[in-house]
Structures are given as C-alpha cells and as structure tokens.
PDB file of C-alpha atoms in Angstrom:
ATOM      1  CA  UNK Y   1       9.877  13.445   9.434  1.00 72.00           C
ATOM      2  CA  UNK Y   2       6.923  12.040   7.499  1.00 92.00           C
ATOM      3  CA  UNK Y   3       4.666  13.429   4.800  1.00 94.00           C
ATOM      4  CA  UNK Y   4       1.446  14.962   6.093  1.00 95.00           C
ATOM      5  CA  UNK Y   5      -1.750  15.837   4.183  1.00 93.00           C
ATOM      6  CA  UNK Y   6      -2.571  19.222   2.734  1.00 93.00           C
ATOM      7  CA  UNK Y   7      -6.270  19.529   3.495  1.00 93.00           C
ATOM      8  CA  UNK Y   8      -7.030  22.591   1.395  1.00 92.00           C
ATOM      9  CA  UNK Y   9      -5.137  24.796  -1.012  1.00 91.00           C
ATOM     10  CA  UNK Y  10      -6.186  28.435  -1.219  1.00 90.00           C
ATOM     11  CA  UNK Y  11      -3.453  29.716  -3.542  1.00 88.00           C
ATOM     12  CA  UNK Y  12      -1.747  27.602  -6.165  1.00 85.00           C
ATOM     13  CA  UNK Y  13       1.164  28.472  -8.441  1.00 83.00           C
ATOM     14  CA  UNK Y  14       3.213  25.483  -9.565  1.00 81.00           C
ATOM     15  CA  UNK Y  15       2.122  23.877  -6.295  1.00 83.00           C
ATOM     16  CA  UNK Y  16       0.199  24.806  -3.152  1.00 89.00           C
ATOM     17  CA  UNK Y  17       1.238  28.240  -1.829  1.00 92.00           C
ATOM     18  CA  UNK Y  18      -1.275  28.883   0.968  1.00 94.00           C
ATOM     19  CA  UNK Y  19      -3.797  26.691   2.722  1.00 95.00           C
ATOM     20  CA  UNK Y  20      -4.225  24.296   5.610  1.00 97.00           C
ATOM     21  CA  UNK Y  21      -2.003  21.262   6.129  1.00 96.00           C
ATOM     22  CA  UNK Y  22      -1.153  19.045   9.036  1.00 97.00           C
ATOM     23  CA  UNK Y  23       2.109  19.754  10.803  1.00 97.00           C
ATOM     24  CA  UNK Y  24       3.059  17.345  13.565  1.00 95.00           C
ATOM     25  CA  UNK Y  25      -0.419  15.840  13.235  1.00 95.00           C
ATOM     26  CA  UNK Y  26      -2.429  19.057  13.744  1.00 97.00           C
ATOM     27  CA  UNK Y  27      -3.928  21.503  11.224  1.00 97.00           C
ATOM     28  CA  UNK Y  28      -1.805  24.574  10.512  1.00 98.00           C
ATOM     29  CA  UNK Y  29      -2.087  27.478   8.104  1.00 98.00           C
ATOM     30  CA  UNK Y  30       0.859  27.583   5.696  1.00 97.00           C
ATOM     31  CA  UNK Y  31       2.149  30.328   3.433  1.00 96.00           C
ATOM     32  CA  UNK Y  32       4.975  29.752   0.967  1.00 93.00           C
ATOM     33  CA  UNK Y  33       7.546  32.537   0.791  1.00 91.00           C
ATOM     34  CA  UNK Y  34       8.373  34.227  -2.500  1.00 87.00           C
ATOM     35  CA  UNK Y  35      12.013  35.026  -3.285  1.00 80.00           C
ATOM     36  CA  UNK Y  36      12.046  38.381  -5.124  1.00 83.00           C
ATOM     37  CA  UNK Y  37      15.705  37.974  -6.188  1.00 82.00           C
ATOM     38  CA  UNK Y  38      15.023  34.609  -7.842  1.00 76.00           C
ATOM     39  CA  UNK Y  39      11.475  35.650  -8.840  1.00 79.00           C
ATOM     40  CA  UNK Y  40      10.086  32.329  -7.683  1.00 80.00           C
ATOM     41  CA  UNK Y  41       8.573  30.585  -4.717  1.00 79.00           C
ATOM     42  CA  UNK Y  42      11.004  28.779  -2.459  1.00 81.00           C
ATOM     43  CA  UNK Y  43      10.591  25.652  -0.373  1.00 89.00           C
ATOM     44  CA  UNK Y  44      10.350  27.913   2.674  1.00 92.00           C
ATOM     45  CA  UNK Y  45       7.018  28.328   4.462  1.00 94.00           C
ATOM     46  CA  UNK Y  46       5.604  30.219   7.406  1.00 96.00           C
ATOM     47  CA  UNK Y  47       3.548  27.676   9.364  1.00 97.00           C
ATOM     48  CA  UNK Y  48       0.974  28.866  11.925  1.00 97.00           C
ATOM     49  CA  UNK Y  49      -1.052  26.614  14.248  1.00 97.00           C
ATOM     50  CA  UNK Y  50      -4.819  27.049  14.161  1.00 98.00           C
ATOM     51  CA  UNK Y  51      -7.355  26.274  16.849  1.00 97.00           C
ATOM     52  CA  UNK Y  52     -10.375  23.953  16.547  1.00 98.00           C
ATOM     53  CA  UNK Y  53     -12.752  26.838  15.852  1.00 98.00           C
ATOM     54  CA  UNK Y  54     -10.616  28.149  12.966  1.00 98.00           C
ATOM     55  CA  UNK Y  55     -10.280  24.603  11.598  1.00 98.00           C
ATOM     56  CA  UNK Y  56     -14.079  24.273  11.639  1.00 98.00           C
ATOM     57  CA  UNK Y  57     -14.482  27.591   9.789  1.00 98.00           C
ATOM     58  CA  UNK Y  58     -11.864  26.505   7.241  1.00 97.00           C
ATOM     59  CA  UNK Y  59     -13.722  23.246   6.573  1.00 96.00           C
ATOM     60  CA  UNK Y  60     -17.004  25.125   6.052  1.00 96.00           C
ATOM     61  CA  UNK Y  61     -15.234  27.598   3.742  1.00 95.00           C
ATOM     62  CA  UNK Y  62     -13.665  24.754   1.743  1.00 93.00           C
ATOM     63  CA  UNK Y  63     -17.028  22.975   1.405  1.00 93.00           C
ATOM     64  CA  UNK Y  64     -18.531  26.123  -0.149  1.00 94.00           C
ATOM     65  CA  UNK Y  65     -15.586  26.326  -2.555  1.00 90.00           C
ATOM     66  CA  UNK Y  66     -16.002  22.677  -3.568  1.00 87.00           C
ATOM     67  CA  UNK Y  67     -19.759  23.115  -4.187  1.00 90.00           C
ATOM     68  CA  UNK Y  68     -19.064  26.183  -6.341  1.00 91.00           C
ATOM     69  CA  UNK Y  69     -16.255  24.438  -8.225  1.00 86.00           C
ATOM     70  CA  UNK Y  70     -18.557  21.499  -9.026  1.00 85.00           C
ATOM     71  CA  UNK Y  71     -21.176  23.906 -10.415  1.00 90.00           C
ATOM     72  CA  UNK Y  72     -18.586  25.681 -12.576  1.00 88.00           C
ATOM     73  CA  UNK Y  73     -17.206  22.395 -13.889  1.00 83.00           C
ATOM     74  CA  UNK Y  74     -20.732  21.214 -14.703  1.00 87.00           C
ATOM     75  CA  UNK Y  75     -21.291  24.408 -16.714  1.00 91.00           C
ATOM     76  CA  UNK Y  76     -24.088  25.687 -14.471  1.00 93.00           C
ATOM     77  CA  UNK Y  77     -22.096  28.693 -13.210  1.00 92.00           C
ATOM     78  CA  UNK Y  78     -19.368  30.886 -14.664  1.00 90.00           C
ATOM     79  CA  UNK Y  79     -16.005  31.570 -13.000  1.00 88.00           C
ATOM     80  CA  UNK Y  80     -17.214  35.147 -12.459  1.00 88.00           C
ATOM     81  CA  UNK Y  81     -19.649  33.800  -9.856  1.00 91.00           C
ATOM     82  CA  UNK Y  82     -16.706  33.039  -7.536  1.00 89.00           C
ATOM     83  CA  UNK Y  83     -17.831  32.853  -3.887  1.00 91.00           C
ATOM     84  CA  UNK Y  84     -15.375  35.611  -2.941  1.00 87.00           C
ATOM     85  CA  UNK Y  85     -17.623  38.096  -4.752  1.00 86.00           C
ATOM     86  CA  UNK Y  86     -20.683  37.070  -2.731  1.00 79.00           C
ATOM     87  CA  UNK Y  87     -22.609  35.699  -5.714  1.00 79.00           C
ATOM     88  CA  UNK Y  88     -22.634  32.056  -4.686  1.00 87.00           C
ATOM     89  CA  UNK Y  89     -22.821  31.891  -0.896  1.00 91.00           C
ATOM     90  CA  UNK Y  90     -22.415  35.038   1.220  1.00 89.00           C
ATOM     91  CA  UNK Y  91     -21.178  32.922   4.129  1.00 94.00           C
ATOM     92  CA  UNK Y  92     -17.928  32.338   2.187  1.00 94.00           C
ATOM     93  CA  UNK Y  93     -16.741  35.923   2.731  1.00 93.00           C
ATOM     94  CA  UNK Y  94     -17.828  35.880   6.378  1.00 95.00           C
ATOM     95  CA  UNK Y  95     -15.879  32.661   6.937  1.00 96.00           C
ATOM     96  CA  UNK Y  96     -12.820  34.093   5.213  1.00 95.00           C
ATOM     97  CA  UNK Y  97     -12.748  36.988   7.676  1.00 96.00           C
ATOM     98  CA  UNK Y  98     -13.181  34.608  10.630  1.00 97.00           C
ATOM     99  CA  UNK Y  99     -10.381  32.351   9.346  1.00 97.00           C
ATOM    100  CA  UNK Y 100      -8.049  35.331   8.916  1.00 97.00           C
ATOM    101  CA  UNK Y 101      -8.765  36.448  12.488  1.00 97.00           C
ATOM    102  CA  UNK Y 102      -8.135  32.901  13.734  1.00 97.00           C
ATOM    103  CA  UNK Y 103      -4.791  32.760  11.944  1.00 97.00           C
ATOM    104  CA  UNK Y 104      -3.858  36.216  13.221  1.00 97.00           C
ATOM    105  CA  UNK Y 105      -4.633  35.138  16.821  1.00 97.00           C
ATOM    106  CA  UNK Y 106      -1.852  32.561  16.597  1.00 97.00           C
ATOM    107  CA  UNK Y 107       0.619  34.531  14.457  1.00 96.00           C
ATOM    108  CA  UNK Y 108       2.986  34.787  17.422  1.00 95.00           C
ATOM    109  CA  UNK Y 109       3.371  30.983  17.296  1.00 96.00           C
ATOM    110  CA  UNK Y 110       4.280  30.907  13.584  1.00 96.00           C
ATOM    111  CA  UNK Y 111       7.541  29.253  12.626  1.00 95.00           C
ATOM    112  CA  UNK Y 112       9.484  28.895   9.406  1.00 95.00           C
ATOM    113  CA  UNK Y 113       9.935  25.440   7.996  1.00 95.00           C
ATOM    114  CA  UNK Y 114      11.149  23.988   4.762  1.00 94.00           C
ATOM    115  CA  UNK Y 115       8.523  21.916   3.010  1.00 95.00           C
ATOM    116  CA  UNK Y 116       8.896  19.168   0.407  1.00 93.00           C
ATOM    117  CA  UNK Y 117       5.706  18.792  -1.649  1.00 92.00           C
ATOM    118  CA  UNK Y 118       4.580  15.674  -3.482  1.00 89.00           C
ATOM    119  CA  UNK Y 119       1.380  14.480  -5.070  1.00 84.00           C
ATOM    120  CA  UNK Y 120      -0.550  12.221  -2.754  1.00 79.00           C
ATOM    121  CA  UNK Y 121      -1.739   8.838  -3.954  1.00 70.00           C
ATOM    122  CA  UNK Y 122      -5.531   8.904  -3.916  1.00 65.00           C
ATOM    123  CA  UNK Y 123      -7.821   5.951  -4.468  1.00 61.00           C
ATOM    124  CA  UNK Y 124     -10.809   6.640  -6.649  1.00 54.00           C
ATOM    125  CA  UNK Y 125     -11.708   9.821  -8.447  1.00 51.00           C
ATOM    126  CA  UNK Y 126     -10.508  13.245  -7.325  1.00 54.00           C
ATOM    127  CA  UNK Y 127     -13.108  15.907  -6.657  1.00 53.00           C
ATOM    128  CA  UNK Y 128     -14.206  17.236 -10.084  1.00 48.00           C
ATOM    129  CA  UNK Y 129     -11.878  19.969 -11.227  1.00 45.00           C
ATOM    130  CA  UNK Y 130      -9.388  19.491  -8.416  1.00 53.00           C
ATOM    131  CA  UNK Y 131      -5.843  19.565  -9.797  1.00 50.00           C
ATOM    132  CA  UNK Y 132      -4.176  17.107  -7.472  1.00 62.00           C
ATOM    133  CA  UNK Y 133      -4.033  16.319  -3.829  1.00 79.00           C
ATOM    134  CA  UNK Y 134      -0.740  17.071  -2.196  1.00 88.00           C
ATOM    135  CA  UNK Y 135       1.097  16.239   0.945  1.00 92.00           C
ATOM    136  CA  UNK Y 136       4.098  17.913   2.490  1.00 94.00           C
ATOM    137  CA  UNK Y 137       7.058  16.875   4.586  1.00 95.00           C
ATOM    138  CA  UNK Y 138       8.093  19.606   7.004  1.00 95.00           C
ATOM    139  CA  UNK Y 139      11.582  20.270   8.299  1.00 89.00           C
ATOM    140  CA  UNK Y 140      12.192  21.098  11.924  1.00 88.00           C
ATOM    141  CA  UNK Y 141      11.529  24.792  12.704  1.00 87.00           C
ATOM    142  CA  UNK Y 142      14.204  27.121  11.334  1.00 88.00           C
ATOM    143  CA  UNK Y 143      15.747  29.964  13.304  1.00 83.00           C
ATOM    144  CA  UNK Y 144      16.012  32.397  10.373  1.00 66.00           C
ATOM    145  CA  UNK Y 145      16.256  31.873   6.640  1.00 47.00           C
ATOM    146  CA  UNK Y 146      15.816  35.211   4.895  1.00 48.00           C
ATOM    147  CA  UNK Y 147      13.134  37.856   4.526  1.00 46.00           C
ATOM    148  CA  UNK Y 148       9.425  37.340   5.100  1.00 47.00           C
ATOM    149  CA  UNK Y 149       8.285  38.452   1.621  1.00 44.00           C
ATOM    150  CA  UNK Y 150       5.257  36.474   0.569  1.00 44.00           C
ATOM    151  CA  UNK Y 151       3.987  35.556   4.015  1.00 46.00           C
ATOM    152  CA  UNK Y 152       0.256  36.087   4.594  1.00 43.00           C
TER     153      UNK Y 152
END
C-alpha cells in the first residue's frame, strides 16, 4: 500500500481524527476510533466512500474554513466567530448538513482499516495557521477489530 493525501482535517487530537482522505485513489470520509479502555485514539479508522457531489460540498466547506482561519490568524476576527456558529458564512452550516447526509448515504459501504499517519512533505509555505499536512497509508479492509466507539 502507498501513502495517500489527507485533503481536509475536521477534528484533530494528536493527529487527524476525522476528515476527507484518499483511499485507493478516491476521496473517503474517515473517522478514527477511540479506545475507551486505553483512553486514547487507536490506529483504527472507519472509512466511508463519498460521491462527487459530497466531495464538492466538502471542498466548498473547507474553503470557507480556510478563509475564516486566515482572518483569525490576521487578527481581523476572533475564534468566537467560528463558521459553525453562522457568524462568518451561513453556507458553512448548510454545507455541513449536506456533507453529513452524503456520508450517511454511503454508510453501508464503510469499512474498517488501520491507518499509519505521517506528515507530508510540502514545498513552499503551508496555509497560514495550518498545523501540518498529513498523509495516511491504509491497510486492507478489516473484518472486525473491536467496538465502534468514536465512529461518526
């Protein structure tokens, strides 16, 4: 298997936990599972294919986030103006609902995979305020590897 790009990270805790990444060359939603016994995230993910329409919505959603993040980093907006609260761009919340419905439409095709994260080498400057860009190497689909705690 080869490393594939993580296009957007929606939740981050010591690494990307939810977002959109390529899997076998196509965009997929991923959600890292949390192990309540170990009280930490594992290297186990639920990976769900998304269709072209959901991918388009996700890219629009991410563009709004990046515009907001640039404004916060420039000191023109406060973190309290987060797009999720409708203060920056009301389309953000609309897109979030559409993305969720797109992911839910394909939930029956979700599989579990192990994922190995690494920072991706990037030429030039990262987007202002962006922690790092990551990529992930997926295992083959797993039959069963424990409970689903932490999935979407």
